[in-house]
Short mmCIF file of C-alpha atoms in Angstrom, two decimals:
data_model
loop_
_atom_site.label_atom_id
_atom_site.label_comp_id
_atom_site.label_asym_id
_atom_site.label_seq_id
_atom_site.Cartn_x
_atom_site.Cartn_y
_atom_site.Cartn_z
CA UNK A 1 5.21 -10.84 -109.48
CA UNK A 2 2.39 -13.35 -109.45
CA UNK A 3 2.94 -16.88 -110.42
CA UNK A 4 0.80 -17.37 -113.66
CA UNK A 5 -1.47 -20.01 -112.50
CA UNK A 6 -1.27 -23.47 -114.86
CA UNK A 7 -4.23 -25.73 -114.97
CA UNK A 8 -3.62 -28.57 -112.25
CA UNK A 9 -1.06 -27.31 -110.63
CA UNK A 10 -1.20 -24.78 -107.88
CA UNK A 11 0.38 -21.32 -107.42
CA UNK A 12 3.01 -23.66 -104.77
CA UNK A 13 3.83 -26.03 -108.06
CA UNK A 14 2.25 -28.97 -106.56
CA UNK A 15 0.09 -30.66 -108.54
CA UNK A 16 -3.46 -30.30 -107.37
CA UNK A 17 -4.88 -33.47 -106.41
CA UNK A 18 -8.39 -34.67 -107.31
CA UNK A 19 -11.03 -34.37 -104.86
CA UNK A 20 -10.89 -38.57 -103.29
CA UNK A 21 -7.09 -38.50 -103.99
CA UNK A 22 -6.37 -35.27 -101.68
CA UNK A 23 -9.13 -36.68 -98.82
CA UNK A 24 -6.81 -39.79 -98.75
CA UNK A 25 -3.31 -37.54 -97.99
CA UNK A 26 -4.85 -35.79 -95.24
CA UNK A 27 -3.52 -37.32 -92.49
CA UNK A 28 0.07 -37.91 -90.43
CA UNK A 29 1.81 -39.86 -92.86
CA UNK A 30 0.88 -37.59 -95.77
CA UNK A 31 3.90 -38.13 -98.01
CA UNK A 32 3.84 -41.87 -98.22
CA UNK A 33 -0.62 -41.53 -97.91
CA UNK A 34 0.05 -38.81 -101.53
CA UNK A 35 2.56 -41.81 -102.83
CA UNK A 36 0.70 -44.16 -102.66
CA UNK A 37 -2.72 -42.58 -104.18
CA UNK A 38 -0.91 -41.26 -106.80
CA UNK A 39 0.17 -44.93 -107.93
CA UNK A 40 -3.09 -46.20 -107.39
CA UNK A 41 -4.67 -43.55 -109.79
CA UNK A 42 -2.01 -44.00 -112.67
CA UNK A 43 -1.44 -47.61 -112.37
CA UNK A 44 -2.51 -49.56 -115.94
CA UNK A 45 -6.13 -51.29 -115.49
CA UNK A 46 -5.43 -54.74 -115.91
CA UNK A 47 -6.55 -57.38 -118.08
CA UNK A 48 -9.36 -59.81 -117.26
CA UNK A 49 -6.72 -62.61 -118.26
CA UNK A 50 -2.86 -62.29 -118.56
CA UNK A 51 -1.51 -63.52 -121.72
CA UNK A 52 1.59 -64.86 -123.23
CA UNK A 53 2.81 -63.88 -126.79
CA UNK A 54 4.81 -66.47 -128.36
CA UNK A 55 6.36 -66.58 -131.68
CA UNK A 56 6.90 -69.46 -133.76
CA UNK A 57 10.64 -69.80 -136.00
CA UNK A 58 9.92 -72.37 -138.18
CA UNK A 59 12.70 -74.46 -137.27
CA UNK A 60 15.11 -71.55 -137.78
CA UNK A 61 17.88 -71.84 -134.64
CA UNK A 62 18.51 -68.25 -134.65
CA UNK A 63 16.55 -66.92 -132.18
CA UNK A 64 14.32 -63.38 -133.23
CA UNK A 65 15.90 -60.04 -133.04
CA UNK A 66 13.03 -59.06 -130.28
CA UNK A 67 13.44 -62.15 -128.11
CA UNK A 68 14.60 -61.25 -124.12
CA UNK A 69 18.61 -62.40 -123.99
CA UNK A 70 18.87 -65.80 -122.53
CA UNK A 71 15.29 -67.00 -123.24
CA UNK A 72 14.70 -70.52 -124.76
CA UNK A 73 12.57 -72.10 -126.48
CA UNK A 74 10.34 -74.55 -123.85
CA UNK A 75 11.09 -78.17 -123.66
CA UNK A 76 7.96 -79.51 -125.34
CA UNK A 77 6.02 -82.11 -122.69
CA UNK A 78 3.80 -83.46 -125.76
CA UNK A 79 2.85 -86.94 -124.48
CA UNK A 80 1.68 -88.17 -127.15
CA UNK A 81 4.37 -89.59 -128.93
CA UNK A 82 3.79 -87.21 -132.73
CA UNK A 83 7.09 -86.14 -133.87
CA UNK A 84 5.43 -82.91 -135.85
CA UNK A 85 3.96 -81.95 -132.65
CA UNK A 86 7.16 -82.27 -130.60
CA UNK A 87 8.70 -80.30 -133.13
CA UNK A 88 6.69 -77.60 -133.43
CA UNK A 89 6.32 -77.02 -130.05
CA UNK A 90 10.21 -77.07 -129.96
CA UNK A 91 10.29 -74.23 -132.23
CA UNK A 92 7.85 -71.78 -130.14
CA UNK A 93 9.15 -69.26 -128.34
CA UNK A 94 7.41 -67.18 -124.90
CA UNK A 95 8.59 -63.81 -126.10
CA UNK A 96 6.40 -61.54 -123.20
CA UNK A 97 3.45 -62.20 -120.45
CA UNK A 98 0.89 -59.00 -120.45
CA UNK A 99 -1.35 -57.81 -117.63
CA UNK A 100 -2.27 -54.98 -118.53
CA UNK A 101 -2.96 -52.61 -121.09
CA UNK A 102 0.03 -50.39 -120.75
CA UNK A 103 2.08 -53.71 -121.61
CA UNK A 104 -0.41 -54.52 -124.13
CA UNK A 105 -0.19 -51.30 -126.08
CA UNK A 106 4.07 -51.80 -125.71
CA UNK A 107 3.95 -54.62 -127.41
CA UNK A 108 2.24 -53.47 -130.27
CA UNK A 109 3.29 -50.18 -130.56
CA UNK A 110 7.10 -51.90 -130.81
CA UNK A 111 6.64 -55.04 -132.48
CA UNK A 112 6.89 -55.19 -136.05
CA UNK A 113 5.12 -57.78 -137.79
CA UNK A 114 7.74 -56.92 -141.30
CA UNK A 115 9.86 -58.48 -139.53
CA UNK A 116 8.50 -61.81 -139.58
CA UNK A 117 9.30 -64.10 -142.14
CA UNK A 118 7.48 -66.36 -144.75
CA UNK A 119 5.13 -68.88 -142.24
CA UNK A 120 6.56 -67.41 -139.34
CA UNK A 121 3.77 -67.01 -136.90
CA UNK A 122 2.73 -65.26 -133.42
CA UNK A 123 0.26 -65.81 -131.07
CA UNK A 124 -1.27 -63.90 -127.87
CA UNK A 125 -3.02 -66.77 -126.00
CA UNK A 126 -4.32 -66.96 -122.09
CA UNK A 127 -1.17 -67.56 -120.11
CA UNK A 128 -0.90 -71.30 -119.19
CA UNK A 129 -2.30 -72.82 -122.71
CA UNK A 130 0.01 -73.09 -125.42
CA UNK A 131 -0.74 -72.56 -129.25
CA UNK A 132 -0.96 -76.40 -129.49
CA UNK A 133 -3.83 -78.32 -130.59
CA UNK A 134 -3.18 -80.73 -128.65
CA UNK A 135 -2.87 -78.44 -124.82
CA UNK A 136 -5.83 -79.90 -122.55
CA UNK A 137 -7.47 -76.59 -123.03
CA UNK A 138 -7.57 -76.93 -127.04
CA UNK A 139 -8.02 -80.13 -127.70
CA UNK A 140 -11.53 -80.19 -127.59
CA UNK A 141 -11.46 -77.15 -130.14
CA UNK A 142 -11.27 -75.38 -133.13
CA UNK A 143 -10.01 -71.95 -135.02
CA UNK A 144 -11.71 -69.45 -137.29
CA UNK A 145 -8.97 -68.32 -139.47
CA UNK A 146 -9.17 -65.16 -141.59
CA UNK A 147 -7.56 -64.96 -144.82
CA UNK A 148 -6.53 -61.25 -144.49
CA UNK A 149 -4.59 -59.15 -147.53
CA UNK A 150 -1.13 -58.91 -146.55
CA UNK A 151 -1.78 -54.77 -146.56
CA UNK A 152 -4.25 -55.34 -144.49
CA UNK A 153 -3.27 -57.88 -142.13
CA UNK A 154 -1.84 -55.74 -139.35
CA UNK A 155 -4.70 -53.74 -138.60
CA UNK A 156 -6.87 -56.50 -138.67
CA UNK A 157 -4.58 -58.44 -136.35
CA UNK A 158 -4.63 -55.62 -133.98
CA UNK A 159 -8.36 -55.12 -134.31
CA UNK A 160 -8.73 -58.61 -133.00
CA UNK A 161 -6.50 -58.18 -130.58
CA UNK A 162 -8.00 -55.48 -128.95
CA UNK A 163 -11.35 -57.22 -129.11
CA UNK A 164 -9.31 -60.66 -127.98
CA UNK A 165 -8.07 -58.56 -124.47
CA UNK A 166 -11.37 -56.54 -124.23
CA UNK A 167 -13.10 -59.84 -123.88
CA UNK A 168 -15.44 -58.80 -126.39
CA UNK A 169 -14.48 -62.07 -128.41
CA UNK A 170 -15.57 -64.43 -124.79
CA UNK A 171 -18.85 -62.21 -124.38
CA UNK A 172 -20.33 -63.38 -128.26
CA UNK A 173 -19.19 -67.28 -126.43
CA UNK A 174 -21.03 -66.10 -123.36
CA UNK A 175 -24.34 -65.08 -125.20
CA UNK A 176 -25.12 -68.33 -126.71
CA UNK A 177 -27.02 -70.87 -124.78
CA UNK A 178 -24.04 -72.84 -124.31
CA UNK A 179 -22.09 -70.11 -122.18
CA UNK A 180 -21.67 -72.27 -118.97
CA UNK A 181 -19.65 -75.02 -120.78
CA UNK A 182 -16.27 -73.05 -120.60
CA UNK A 183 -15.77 -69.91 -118.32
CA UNK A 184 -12.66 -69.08 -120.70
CA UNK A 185 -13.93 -70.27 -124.11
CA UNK A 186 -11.66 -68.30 -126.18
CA UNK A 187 -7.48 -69.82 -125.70
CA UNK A 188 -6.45 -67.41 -127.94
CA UNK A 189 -5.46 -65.45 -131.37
CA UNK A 190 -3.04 -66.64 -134.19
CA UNK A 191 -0.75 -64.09 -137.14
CA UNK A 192 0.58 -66.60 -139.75
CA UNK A 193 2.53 -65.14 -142.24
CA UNK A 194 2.15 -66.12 -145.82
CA UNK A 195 2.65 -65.65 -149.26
CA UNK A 196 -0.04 -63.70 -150.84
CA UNK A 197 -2.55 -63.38 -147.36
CA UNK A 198 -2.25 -63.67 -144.10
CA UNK A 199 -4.02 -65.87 -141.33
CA UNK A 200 -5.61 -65.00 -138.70
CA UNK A 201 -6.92 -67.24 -136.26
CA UNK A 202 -9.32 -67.54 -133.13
CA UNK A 203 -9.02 -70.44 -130.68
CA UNK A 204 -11.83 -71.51 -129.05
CA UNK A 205 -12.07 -74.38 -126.22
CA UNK A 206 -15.57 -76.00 -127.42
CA UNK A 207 -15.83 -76.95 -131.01
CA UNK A 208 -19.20 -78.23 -130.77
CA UNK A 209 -21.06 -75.21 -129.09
CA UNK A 210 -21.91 -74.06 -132.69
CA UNK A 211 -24.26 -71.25 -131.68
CA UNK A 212 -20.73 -69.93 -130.48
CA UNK A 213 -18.83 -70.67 -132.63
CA UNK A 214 -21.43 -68.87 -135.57
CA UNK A 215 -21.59 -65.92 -132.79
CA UNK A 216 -17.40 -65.63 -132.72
CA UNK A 217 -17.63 -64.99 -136.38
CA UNK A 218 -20.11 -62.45 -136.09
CA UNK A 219 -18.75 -60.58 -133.82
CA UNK A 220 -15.47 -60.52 -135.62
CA UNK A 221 -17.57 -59.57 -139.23
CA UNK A 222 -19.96 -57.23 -137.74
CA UNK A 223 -16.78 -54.90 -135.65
CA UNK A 224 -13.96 -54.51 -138.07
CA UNK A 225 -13.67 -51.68 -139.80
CA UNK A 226 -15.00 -51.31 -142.87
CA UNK A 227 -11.86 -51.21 -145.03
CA UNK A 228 -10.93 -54.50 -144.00
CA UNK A 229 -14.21 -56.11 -144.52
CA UNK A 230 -13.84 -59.94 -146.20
CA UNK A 231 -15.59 -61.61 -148.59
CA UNK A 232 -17.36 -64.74 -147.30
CA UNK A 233 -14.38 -67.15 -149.04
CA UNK A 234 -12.10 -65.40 -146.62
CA UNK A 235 -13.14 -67.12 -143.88
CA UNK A 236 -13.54 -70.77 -142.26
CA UNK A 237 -14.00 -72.68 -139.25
CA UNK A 238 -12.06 -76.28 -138.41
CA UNK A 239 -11.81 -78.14 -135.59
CA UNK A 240 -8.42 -79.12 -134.29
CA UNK A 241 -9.09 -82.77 -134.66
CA UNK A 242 -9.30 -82.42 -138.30
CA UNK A 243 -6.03 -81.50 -139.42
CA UNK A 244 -4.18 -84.19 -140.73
CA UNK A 245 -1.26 -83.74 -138.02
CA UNK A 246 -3.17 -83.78 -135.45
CA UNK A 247 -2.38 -86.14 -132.54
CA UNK A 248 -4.87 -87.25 -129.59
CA UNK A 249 -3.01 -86.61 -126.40
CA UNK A 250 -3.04 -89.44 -123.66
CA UNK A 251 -5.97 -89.88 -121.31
CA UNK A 252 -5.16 -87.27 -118.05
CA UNK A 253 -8.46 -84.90 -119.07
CA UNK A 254 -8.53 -81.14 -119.12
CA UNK A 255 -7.01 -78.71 -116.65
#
């Protein structure tokens, strides 16, 4: 009897191989040449940036349910000599690094934000800056935060997310006439848990580009969906500097 033919794979029960993938087997060393394609065409894209999601405990010693066995919190290299900042920064915790969008979509597909607790927060930012005001690559910054309905707050958070990764936040940055001032404008994105709302923030490098700054908002405003759409008392903008804990780090510049 005739093998039924399936579509893709051949009446053999090899796969059939796209057009480029089979003109790159066709020689000697076919088995490892096939491998080897076949990798290349189902590897993840990567990112543009690789990022680190870390979540903040609040001072709790327990570490999260989620966090990798034998992970720490860092050591906190403030310099600056402001006990709030030292402590927070002792209470973050690296949970993941993500390079693509396979690890991306892990993440969020198996991270539940329920679990977090009252002002718990998490934060995806560019790997090498922490979600410090004071990190060389903030401190010259600000946040727009969102005050989200706590229904509504995941979808929004992932919404940004995807638009964080995508770069689409770093191309509204890139179309104002200030674009050359930071190649990587945007440090990164912010879920603070709280009573009634929850906040979520964008970190961007250059507080004083405001063209930016107006064209982050917009961005965010104009490619939500609908159902989450905010009222204009829902959002705000501050720089870094002007929060009462904030601490000026000593002179050594930006990296």
């Amino acid at each position: 009897m005739e093998r039924p033919t399936v579509p893709g794979i051949a009446t053999n029960g090899l796969p059939v191989l796209p057009q480029d993938v089979a003109a790159d087997t066709a020689s000697p060393a076919r088995g490892k040449a096939m491998k080897e394609a076949l990798l290349q065409k189902l590897r993840p894209p990567p990112l543009e940036y690789s990022w680190d999601f870390w979540h903040d405990r609040q001072g709790r010693d327990k570490k999260p349910s989620w966090a990798n066995e034998g992970q720490n919190a860092p050591s906190s290299d403030n310099t600056n000599g402001g006990d709030d900042s030292v402590e927070y920064e002792s209470r973050l915790v690296k949970l993941e690094t993500i390079s693509d969008a396979k690890q991306f979509w892990s993440l969020f597909n198996n991270f539940d934000l329920g679990d977090l607790k009252l002002r718990d927060s998490v934060h995806l930012f560019h790997t090498g800056v922490k979600p410090v005001w004071e990190d060389p690559r903030n401190v010259k910054g600000g946040a727009w935060t969102f005050r989200v309905p706590k229904e509504k707050a995941a979808q929004f958070w992932k919404e940004v997310a995807c638009m964080a990764i995508g770069s689409q936040l770093q191309d509204a940055i890139d179309n104002s006439k200030k674009r050359f001032t930071f190649i990587d404008d945007i440090c990164g994105i912010s879920y603070s848990v709280r009573f009634n709302s929850h906040l979520i923030s964008i970190w961007n490098r250059d507080c004083e580009n405001t063209e930016g700054v107006e064209k982050l908002k917009k961005v965010v405003l104009d490619n939500i969906s609908p159902e989450l759409a905010l009222r204009e008392n829902q959002h705000y903008y501050k720089k870094h500097s002007d929060h009462t804990g904030f601490r000026p780090p000593m002179a050594g510049g930006e990296k």
